[in-house]
Short mmCIF file of the C-alpha atoms (twelve columns), coordinates in Angstrom:
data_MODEL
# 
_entry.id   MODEL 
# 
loop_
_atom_site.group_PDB 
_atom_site.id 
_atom_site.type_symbol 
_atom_site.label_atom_id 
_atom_site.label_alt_id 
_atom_site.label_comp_id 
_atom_site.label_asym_id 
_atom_site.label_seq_id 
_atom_site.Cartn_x 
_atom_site.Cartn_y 
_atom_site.Cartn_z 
_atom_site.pdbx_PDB_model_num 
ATOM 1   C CA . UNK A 1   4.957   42.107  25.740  1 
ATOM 2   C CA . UNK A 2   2.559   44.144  23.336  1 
ATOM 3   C CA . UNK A 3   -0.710  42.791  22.245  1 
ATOM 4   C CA . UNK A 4   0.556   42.254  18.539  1 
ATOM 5   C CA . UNK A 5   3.618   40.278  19.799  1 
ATOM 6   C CA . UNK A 6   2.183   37.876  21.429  1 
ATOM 7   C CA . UNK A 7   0.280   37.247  18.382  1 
ATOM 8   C CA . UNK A 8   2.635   37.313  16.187  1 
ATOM 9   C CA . UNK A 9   4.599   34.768  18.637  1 
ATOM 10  C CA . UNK A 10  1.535   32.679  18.609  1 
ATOM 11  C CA . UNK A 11  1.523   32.345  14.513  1 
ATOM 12  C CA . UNK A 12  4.614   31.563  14.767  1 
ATOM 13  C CA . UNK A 13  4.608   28.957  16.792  1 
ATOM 14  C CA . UNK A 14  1.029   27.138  14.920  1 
ATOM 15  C CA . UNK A 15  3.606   27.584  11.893  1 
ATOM 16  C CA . UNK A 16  5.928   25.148  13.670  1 
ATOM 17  C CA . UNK A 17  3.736   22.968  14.479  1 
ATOM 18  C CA . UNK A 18  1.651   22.643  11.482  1 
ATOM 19  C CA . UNK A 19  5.235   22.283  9.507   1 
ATOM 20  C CA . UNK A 20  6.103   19.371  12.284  1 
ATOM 21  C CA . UNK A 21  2.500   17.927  11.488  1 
ATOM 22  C CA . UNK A 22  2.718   17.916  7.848   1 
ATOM 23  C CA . UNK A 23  6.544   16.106  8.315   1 
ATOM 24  C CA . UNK A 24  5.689   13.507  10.115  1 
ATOM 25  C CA . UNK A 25  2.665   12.593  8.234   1 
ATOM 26  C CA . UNK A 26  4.582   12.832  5.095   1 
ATOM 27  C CA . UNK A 27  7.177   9.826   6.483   1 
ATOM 28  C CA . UNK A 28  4.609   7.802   7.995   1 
ATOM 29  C CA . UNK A 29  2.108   7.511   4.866   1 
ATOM 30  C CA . UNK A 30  4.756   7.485   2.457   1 
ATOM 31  C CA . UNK A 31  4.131   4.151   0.075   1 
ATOM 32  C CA . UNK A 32  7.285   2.819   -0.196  1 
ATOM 33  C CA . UNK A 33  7.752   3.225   4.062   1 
ATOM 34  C CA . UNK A 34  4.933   1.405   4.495   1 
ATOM 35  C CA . UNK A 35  5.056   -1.255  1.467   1 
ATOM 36  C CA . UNK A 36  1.910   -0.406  -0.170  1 
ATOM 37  C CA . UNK A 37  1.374   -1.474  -3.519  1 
ATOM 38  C CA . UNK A 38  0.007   0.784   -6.237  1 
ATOM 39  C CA . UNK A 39  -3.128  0.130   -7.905  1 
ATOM 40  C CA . UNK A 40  -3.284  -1.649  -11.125 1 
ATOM 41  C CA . UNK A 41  -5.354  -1.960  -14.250 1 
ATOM 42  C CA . UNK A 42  -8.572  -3.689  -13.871 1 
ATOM 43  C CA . UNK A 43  -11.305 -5.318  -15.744 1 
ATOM 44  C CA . UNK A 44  -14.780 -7.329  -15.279 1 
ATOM 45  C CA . UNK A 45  -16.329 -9.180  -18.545 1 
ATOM 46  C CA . UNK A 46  -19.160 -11.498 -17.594 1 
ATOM 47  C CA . UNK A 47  -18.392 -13.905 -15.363 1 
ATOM 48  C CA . UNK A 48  -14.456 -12.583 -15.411 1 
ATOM 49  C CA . UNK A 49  -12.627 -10.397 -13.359 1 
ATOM 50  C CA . UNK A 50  -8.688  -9.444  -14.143 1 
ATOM 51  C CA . UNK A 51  -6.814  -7.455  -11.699 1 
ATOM 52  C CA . UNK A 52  -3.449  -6.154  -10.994 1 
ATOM 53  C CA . UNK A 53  -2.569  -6.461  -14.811 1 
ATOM 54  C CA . UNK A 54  0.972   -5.821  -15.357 1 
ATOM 55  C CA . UNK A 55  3.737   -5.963  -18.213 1 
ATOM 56  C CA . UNK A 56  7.123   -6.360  -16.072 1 
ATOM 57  C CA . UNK A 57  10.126  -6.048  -18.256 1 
ATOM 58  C CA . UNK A 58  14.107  -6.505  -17.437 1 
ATOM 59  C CA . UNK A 59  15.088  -4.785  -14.338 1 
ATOM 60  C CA . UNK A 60  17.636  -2.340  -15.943 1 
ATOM 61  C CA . UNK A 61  16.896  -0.417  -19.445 1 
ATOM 62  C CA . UNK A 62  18.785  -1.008  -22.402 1 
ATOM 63  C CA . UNK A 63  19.058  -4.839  -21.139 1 
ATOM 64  C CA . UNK A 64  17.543  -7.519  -23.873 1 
ATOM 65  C CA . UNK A 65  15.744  -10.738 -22.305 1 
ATOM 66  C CA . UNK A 66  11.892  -12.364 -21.644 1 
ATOM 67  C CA . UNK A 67  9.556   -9.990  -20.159 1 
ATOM 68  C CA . UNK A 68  6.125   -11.397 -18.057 1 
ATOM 69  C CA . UNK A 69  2.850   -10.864 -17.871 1 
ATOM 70  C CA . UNK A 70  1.313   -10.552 -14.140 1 
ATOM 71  C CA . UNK A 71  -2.423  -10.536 -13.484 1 
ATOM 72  C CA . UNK A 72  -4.829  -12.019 -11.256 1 
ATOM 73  C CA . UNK A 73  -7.836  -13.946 -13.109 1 
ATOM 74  C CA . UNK A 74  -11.575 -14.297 -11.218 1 
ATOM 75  C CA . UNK A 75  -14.135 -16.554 -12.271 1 
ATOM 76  C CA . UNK A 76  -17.353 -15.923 -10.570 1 
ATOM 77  C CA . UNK A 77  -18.922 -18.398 -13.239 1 
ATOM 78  C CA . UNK A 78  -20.162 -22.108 -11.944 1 
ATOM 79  C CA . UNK A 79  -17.964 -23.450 -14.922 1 
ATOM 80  C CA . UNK A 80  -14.528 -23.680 -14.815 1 
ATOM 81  C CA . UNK A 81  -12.747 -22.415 -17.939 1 
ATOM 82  C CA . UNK A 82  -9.039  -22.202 -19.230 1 
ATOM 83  C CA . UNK A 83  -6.662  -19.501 -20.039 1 
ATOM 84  C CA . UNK A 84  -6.202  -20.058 -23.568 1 
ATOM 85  C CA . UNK A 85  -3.318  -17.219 -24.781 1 
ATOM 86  C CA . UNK A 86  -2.831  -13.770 -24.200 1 
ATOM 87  C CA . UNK A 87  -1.573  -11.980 -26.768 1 
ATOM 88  C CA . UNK A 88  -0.048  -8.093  -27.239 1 
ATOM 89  C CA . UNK A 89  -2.344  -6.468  -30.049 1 
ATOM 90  C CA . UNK A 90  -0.153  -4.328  -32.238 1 
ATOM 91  C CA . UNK A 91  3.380   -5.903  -31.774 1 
ATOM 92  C CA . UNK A 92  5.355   -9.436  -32.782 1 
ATOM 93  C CA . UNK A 93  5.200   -10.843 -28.742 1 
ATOM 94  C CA . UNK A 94  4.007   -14.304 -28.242 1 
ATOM 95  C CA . UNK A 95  3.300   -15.478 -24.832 1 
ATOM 96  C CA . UNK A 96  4.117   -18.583 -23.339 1 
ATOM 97  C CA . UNK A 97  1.954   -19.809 -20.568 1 
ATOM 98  C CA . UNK A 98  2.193   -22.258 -18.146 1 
ATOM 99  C CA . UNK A 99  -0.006  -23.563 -15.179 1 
ATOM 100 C CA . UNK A 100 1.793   -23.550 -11.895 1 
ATOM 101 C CA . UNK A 101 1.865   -27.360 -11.971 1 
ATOM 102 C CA . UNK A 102 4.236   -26.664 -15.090 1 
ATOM 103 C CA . UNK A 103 2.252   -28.830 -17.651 1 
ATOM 104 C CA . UNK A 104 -1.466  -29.056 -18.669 1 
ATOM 105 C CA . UNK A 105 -3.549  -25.588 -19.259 1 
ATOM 106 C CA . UNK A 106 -3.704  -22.639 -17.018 1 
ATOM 107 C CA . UNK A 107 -7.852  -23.324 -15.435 1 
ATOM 108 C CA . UNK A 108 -9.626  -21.068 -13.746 1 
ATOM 109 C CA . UNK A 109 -11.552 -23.190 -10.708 1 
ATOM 110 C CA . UNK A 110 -15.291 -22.183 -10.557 1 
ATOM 111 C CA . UNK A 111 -15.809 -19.029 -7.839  1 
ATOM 112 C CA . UNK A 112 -12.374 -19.147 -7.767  1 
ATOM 113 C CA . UNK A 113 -9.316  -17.925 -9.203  1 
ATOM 114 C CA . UNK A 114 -5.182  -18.309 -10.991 1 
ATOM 115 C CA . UNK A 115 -2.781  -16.145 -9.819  1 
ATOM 116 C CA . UNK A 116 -0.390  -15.577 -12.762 1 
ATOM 117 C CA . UNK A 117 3.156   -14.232 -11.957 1 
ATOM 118 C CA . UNK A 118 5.064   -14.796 -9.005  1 
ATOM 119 C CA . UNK A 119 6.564   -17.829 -6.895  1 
ATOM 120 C CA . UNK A 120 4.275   -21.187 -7.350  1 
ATOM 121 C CA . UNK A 121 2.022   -19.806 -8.976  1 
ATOM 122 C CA . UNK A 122 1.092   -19.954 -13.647 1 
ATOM 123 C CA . UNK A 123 3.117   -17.655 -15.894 1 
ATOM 124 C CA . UNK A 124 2.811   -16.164 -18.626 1 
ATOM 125 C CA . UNK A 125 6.544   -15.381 -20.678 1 
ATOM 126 C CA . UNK A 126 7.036   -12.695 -23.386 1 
ATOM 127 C CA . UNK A 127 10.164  -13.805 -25.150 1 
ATOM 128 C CA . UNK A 128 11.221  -10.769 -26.436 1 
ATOM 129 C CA . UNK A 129 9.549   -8.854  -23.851 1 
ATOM 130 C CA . UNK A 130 11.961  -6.380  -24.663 1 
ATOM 131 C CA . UNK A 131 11.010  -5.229  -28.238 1 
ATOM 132 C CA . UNK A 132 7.483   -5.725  -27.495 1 
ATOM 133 C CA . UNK A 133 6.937   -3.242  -24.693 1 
ATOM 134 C CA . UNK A 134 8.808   0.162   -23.421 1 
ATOM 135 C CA . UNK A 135 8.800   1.248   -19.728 1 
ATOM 136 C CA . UNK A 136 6.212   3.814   -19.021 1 
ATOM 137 C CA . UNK A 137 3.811   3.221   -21.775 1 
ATOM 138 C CA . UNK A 138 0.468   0.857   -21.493 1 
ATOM 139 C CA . UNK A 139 0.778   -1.971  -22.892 1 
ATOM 140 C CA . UNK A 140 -2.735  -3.307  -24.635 1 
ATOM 141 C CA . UNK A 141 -3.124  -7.090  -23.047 1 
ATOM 142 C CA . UNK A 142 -5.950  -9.762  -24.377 1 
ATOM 143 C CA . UNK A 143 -6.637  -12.769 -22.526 1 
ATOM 144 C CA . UNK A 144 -8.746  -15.214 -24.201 1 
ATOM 145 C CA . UNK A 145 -10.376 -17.981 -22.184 1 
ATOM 146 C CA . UNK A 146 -12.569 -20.887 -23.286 1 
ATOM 147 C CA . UNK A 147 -15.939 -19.516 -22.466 1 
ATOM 148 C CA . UNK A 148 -15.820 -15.768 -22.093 1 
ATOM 149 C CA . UNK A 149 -13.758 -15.125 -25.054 1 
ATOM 150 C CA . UNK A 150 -11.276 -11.996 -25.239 1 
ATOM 151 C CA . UNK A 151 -10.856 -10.095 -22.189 1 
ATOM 152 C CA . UNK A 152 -8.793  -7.080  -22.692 1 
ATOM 153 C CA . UNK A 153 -7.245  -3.992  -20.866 1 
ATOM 154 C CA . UNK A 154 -4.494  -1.584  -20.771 1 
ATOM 155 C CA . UNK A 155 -1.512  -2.758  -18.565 1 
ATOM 156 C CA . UNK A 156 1.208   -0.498  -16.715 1 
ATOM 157 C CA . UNK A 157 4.610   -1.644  -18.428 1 
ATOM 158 C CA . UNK A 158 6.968   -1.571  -15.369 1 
ATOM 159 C CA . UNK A 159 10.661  -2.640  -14.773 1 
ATOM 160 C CA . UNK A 160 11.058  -5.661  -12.240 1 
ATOM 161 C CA . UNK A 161 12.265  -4.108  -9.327  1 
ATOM 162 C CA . UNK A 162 10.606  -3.321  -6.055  1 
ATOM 163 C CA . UNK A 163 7.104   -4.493  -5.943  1 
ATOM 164 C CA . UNK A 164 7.476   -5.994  -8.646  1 
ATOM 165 C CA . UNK A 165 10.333  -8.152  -8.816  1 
ATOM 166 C CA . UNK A 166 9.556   -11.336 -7.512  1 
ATOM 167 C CA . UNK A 167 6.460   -11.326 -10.078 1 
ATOM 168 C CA . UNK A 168 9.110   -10.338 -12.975 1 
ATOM 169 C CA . UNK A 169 10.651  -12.625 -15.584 1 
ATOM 170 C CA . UNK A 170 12.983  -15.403 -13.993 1 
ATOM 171 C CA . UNK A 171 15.693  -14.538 -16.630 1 
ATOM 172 C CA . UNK A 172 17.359  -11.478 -15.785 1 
ATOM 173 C CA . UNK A 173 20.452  -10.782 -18.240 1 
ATOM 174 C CA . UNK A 174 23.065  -8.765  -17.249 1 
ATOM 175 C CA . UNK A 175 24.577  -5.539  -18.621 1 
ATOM 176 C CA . UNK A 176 27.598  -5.547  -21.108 1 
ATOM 177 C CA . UNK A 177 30.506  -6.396  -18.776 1 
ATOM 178 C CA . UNK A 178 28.594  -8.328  -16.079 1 
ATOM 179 C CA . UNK A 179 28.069  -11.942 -15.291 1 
ATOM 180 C CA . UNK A 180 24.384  -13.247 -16.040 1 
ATOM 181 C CA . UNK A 181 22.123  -13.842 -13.025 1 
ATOM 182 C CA . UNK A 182 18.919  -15.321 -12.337 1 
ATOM 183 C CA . UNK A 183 16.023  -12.998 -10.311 1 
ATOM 184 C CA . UNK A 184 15.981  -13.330 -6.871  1 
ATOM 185 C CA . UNK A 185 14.333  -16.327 -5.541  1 
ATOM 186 C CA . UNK A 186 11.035  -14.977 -3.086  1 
ATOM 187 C CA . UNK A 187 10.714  -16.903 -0.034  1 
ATOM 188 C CA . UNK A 188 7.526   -18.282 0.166   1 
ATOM 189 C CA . UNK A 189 4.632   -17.593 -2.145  1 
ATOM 190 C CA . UNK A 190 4.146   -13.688 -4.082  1 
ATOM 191 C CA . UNK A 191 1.708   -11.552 -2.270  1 
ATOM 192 C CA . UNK A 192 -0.922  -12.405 -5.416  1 
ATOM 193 C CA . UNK A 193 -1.388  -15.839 -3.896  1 
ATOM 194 C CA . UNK A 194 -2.136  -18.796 -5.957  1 
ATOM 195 C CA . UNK A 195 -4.609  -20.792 -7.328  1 
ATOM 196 C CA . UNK A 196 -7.775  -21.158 -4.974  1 
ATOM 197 C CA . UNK A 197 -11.751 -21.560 -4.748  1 
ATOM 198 C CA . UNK A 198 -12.314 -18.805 -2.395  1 
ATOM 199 C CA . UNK A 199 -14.570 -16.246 -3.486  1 
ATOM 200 C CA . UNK A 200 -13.782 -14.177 -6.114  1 
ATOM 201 C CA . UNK A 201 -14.589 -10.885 -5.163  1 
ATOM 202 C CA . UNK A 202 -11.564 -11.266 -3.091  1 
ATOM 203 C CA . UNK A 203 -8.952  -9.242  -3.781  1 
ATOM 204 C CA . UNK A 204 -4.954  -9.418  -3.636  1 
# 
């Protein structure tokens, strides 16, 4: 075989490879494959931290019904405060919260946090969800607690499936034709957590 054949045999053949390469690194880091959740909006105000904001609507589009708010809320303070409201600048939604005991306020434990969204844990209901908020779009949300006032950020609106079910609205209407169901019930406790005194630079 001629000089430039074997070279051109060799290219070849690094082609193959580097296509094989590029394949297998392509299934193996793929986020759904490996269950990795996406990175949500964030803010810090004082002694405050709010991650993994999120405005989950109804599962399917076109389908009326509640719509929730999921967040986790820090408190690196030595005070513990409350969750007061959170309210949707700019639309009609109200938002009904309630602590995971299911009466009382929503607190946020001193160097620790409230987990809002998901089995066990507080929640935070948009009645009509629906009208308030479109898939796709950030959603502006303000979450007013007792001693660091209004807290707001710009939260992903996203459609309760997939990561984001089990932290969706418990209601889930069905579609014109179909028989109402209720959201799947998650075994055990969401991946958020719940309420807890650990530190709160800890994330979820």
């Amino acid at each position: 075989m001629s000089r430039s054949l074997r070279r051109g045999a060799l290219a070849a053949t690094a082609i193959v490879f580097s296509i094989a390469a590029l394949s297998a690194c392509g299934a193996g880091n793929d986020a759904q494959t490996l269950g990795v959740r996406p990175d949500n909006a964030a803010v810090t105000v004082d002694d405050v931290k709010i991650q993994n904001a999120l405005l989950i609507t109804q599962p399917e589009i076109g389908v009326k019904g509640p719509a929730a708010v999921s967040a986790t809320v820090f408190n690196n303070g030595s005070q513990p405060q409350t969750l007061d409201a959170i309210t949707l600048p700019g639309t009609s939604a109200t938002v009904k919260l309630t602590p995971a005991g299911g009466t009382g306020a929503v607190t946020v434990p001193a160097g620790g946090s409230v987990v809002i969204g998901g089995a066990g844990n507080a929640t935070a209901v948009i009645e009509n969800g629906t009208e308030s908020a479109r898939l796709g779009d950030a959603q502006e949300l303000v979450f007013k607690l007792s001693k660091t006032g209004e807290v707001s950020l710009e939260a992903f609106v996203v459609p309760a499936k997939s990561y984001f079910e089990e932290f969706g609205p418990e209601v889930v209407p069905a579609p014109p034709g179909a028989t109402p169901t209720a959201s799947a019930t998650p075994s055990g406790e969401g991946e958020h957590g719940s309420e807890h005194g650990e530190d709160a630079e800890a994330g979820h």
